[in-house]
Coordinates of C-alpha atoms in Angstrom, one line a residue:
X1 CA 190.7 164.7 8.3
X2 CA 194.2 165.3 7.5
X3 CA 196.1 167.5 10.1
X4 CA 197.6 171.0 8.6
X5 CA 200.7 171.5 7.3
X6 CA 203.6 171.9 9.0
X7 CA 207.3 172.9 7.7
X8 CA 208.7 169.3 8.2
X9 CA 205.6 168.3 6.2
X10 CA 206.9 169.6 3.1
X11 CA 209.5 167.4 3.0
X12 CA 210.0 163.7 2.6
X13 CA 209.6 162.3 6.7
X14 CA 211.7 159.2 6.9
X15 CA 211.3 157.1 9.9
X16 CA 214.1 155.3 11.6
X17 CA 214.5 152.9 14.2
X18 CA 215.3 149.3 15.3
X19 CA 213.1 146.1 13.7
X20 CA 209.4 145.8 15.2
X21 CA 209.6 149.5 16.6
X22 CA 206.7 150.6 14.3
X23 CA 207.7 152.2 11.8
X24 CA 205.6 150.6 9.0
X25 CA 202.2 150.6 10.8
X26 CA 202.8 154.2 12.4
X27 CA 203.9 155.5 9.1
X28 CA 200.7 154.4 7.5
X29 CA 198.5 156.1 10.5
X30 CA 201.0 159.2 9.6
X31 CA 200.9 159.4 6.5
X32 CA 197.0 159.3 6.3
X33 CA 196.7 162.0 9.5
X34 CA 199.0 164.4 7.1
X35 CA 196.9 163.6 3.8
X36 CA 200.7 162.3 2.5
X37 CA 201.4 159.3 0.8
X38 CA 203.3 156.3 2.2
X39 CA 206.1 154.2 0.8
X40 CA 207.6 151.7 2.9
X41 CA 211.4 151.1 1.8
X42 CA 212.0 147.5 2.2
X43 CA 208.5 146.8 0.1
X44 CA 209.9 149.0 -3.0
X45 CA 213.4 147.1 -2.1
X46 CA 210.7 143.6 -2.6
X47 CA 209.3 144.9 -5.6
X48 CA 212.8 146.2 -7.6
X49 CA 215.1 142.6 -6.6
X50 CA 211.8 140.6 -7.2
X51 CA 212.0 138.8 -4.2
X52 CA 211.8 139.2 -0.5
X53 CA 214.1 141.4 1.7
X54 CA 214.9 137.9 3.6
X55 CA 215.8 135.9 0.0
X56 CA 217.8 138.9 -0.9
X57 CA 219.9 138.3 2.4
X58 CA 220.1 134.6 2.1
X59 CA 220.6 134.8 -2.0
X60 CA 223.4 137.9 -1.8
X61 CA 224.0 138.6 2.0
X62 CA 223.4 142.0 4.0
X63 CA 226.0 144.3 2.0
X64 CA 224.5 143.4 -1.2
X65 CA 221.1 144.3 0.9
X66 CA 222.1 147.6 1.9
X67 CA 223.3 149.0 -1.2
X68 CA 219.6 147.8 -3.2
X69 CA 218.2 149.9 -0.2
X70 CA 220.7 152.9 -0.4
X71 CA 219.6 153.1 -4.1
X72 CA 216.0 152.7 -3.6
X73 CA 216.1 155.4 -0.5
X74 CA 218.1 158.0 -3.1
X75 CA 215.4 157.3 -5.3
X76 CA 212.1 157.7 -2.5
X77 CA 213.7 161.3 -1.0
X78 CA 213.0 162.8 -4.2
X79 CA 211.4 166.2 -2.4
X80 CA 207.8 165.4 -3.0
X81 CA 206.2 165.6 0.5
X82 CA 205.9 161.9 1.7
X83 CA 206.3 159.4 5.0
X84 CA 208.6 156.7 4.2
X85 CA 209.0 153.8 6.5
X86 CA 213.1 152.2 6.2
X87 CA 214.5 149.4 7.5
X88 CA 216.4 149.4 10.5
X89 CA 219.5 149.3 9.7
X90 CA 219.3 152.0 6.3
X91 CA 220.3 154.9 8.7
X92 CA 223.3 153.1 9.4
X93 CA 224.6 153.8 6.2
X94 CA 226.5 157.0 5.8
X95 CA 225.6 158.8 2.6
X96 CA 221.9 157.1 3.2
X97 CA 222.0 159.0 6.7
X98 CA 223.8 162.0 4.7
X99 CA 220.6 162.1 2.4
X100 CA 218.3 161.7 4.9
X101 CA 219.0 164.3 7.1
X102 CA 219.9 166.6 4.5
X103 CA 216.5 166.4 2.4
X104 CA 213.9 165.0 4.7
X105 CA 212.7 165.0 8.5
X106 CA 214.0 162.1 10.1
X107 CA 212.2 160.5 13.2
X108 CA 213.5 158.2 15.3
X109 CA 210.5 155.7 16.6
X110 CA 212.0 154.4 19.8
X111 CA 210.8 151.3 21.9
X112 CA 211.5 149.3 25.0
X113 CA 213.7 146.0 24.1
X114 CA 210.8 144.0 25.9
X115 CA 208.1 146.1 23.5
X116 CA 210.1 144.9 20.7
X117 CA 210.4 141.4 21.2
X118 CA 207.1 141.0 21.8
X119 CA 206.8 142.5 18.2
X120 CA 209.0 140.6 16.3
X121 CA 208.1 137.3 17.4
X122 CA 205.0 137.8 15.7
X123 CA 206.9 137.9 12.1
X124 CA 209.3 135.3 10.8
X125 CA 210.5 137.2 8.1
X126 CA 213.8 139.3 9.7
X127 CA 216.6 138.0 8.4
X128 CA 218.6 139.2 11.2
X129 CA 216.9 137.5 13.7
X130 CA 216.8 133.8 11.6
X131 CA 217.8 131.0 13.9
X132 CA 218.9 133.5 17.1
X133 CA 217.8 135.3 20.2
X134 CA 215.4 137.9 19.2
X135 CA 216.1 140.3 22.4
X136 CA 219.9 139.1 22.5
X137 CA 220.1 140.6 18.4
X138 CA 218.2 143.7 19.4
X139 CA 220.0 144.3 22.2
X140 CA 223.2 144.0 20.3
X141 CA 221.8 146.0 17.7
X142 CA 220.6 148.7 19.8
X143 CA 224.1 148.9 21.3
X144 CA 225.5 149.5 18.1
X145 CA 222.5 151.3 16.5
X146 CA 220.9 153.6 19.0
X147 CA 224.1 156.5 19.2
X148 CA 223.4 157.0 15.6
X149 CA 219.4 156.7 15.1
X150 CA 219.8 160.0 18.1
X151 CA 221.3 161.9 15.4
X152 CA 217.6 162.2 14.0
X153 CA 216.2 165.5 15.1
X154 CA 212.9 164.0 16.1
X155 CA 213.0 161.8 18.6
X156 CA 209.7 159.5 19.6
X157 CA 209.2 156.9 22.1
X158 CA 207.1 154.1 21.0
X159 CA 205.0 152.6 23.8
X160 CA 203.4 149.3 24.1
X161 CA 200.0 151.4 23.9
X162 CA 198.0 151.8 20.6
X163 CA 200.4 153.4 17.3
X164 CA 197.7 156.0 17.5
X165 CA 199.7 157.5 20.7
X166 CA 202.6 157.5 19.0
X167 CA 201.4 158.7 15.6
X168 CA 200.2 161.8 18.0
X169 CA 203.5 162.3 19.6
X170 CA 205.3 162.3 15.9
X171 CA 202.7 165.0 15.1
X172 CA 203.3 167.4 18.4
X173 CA 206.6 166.8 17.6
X174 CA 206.5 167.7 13.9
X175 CA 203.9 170.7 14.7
X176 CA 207.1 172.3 17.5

């Protein structure tokens, strides 16, 4: 049964965060609790290019990457009510972050470096972590990353317990 309404609910909800943080599979569980639909970013990125998020990267590098997303992002916060899952590094970009929290709820799905790594290993499709130290990257990235992910103003800590936990937390958080 889909949970009521809430004010951040009738706008886009956009969930940030660093790589293996959740934000696909907890915006699917969120999506569904809210009765909204779900788009996840970099699978709209897959299906405009044609090919994978990681062949885009090798093929045209990370700028190339980032502007495709940029585009696609404009194009997902179009004010329909929706969760949308992004990539890690989309917030990064200023006029994608300018969008985003201008025109939708952004959340900031947070984790543990040791919760993450454990999540990552278990894909070998992020580009940014091809032939390198998974919690060396994310530790770098979380460096770099973190300061401007808190500029969300919902912040949610992603634990190595079931999404369900944190899909809740989103939604006490959304419902205050």
């Amino acid at each position: 049964m889909p949970a009521p309404a809430t004010h951040a609910a009738c706008r886009p909800i956009v969930l940030i965060g660093l790589m293996g943080v959740g934000k696909t599979t907890v915006g699917r569980r969120l999506a569904q609790r809210l009765g909204l639909p779900f788009v996840d970013a970099d699978e709209e990125i897959e299906a405009a290019a044609g090919m994978t998020v990681s062949e885009i990267f090798e093929r045209f590098g990370e700028p190339y990457f980032r502007d495709g997303e940029r585009r696609v992002i404009t194009r997902l916060i179009d004010g329909s009510p929706k969760v949308i899952a992004t990539g890690g590094g989309a917030f990064m970009n200023e006029q994608t972050r300018a969008l985003i929290l201008d025109r939708a709820t952004a959340v900031w799905l947070e984790a543990d470096i040791d919760v993450l790594v454990e999540r990552v290993r278990r894909r070998a499709t992020r580009p940014l972590l091809k032939d390198r130290d998974p919690r060396q990257v994310l530790r770098d990235l979380a460096k770099v990353r973190n300061p401007v992910y808190a500029l969300a103003p919902i912040h949610v800590r992603s634990q190595p317990s079931p999404h369900d936990a944190t899909v809740k937390a989103i939604l006490k958080a959304l419902s205050a």
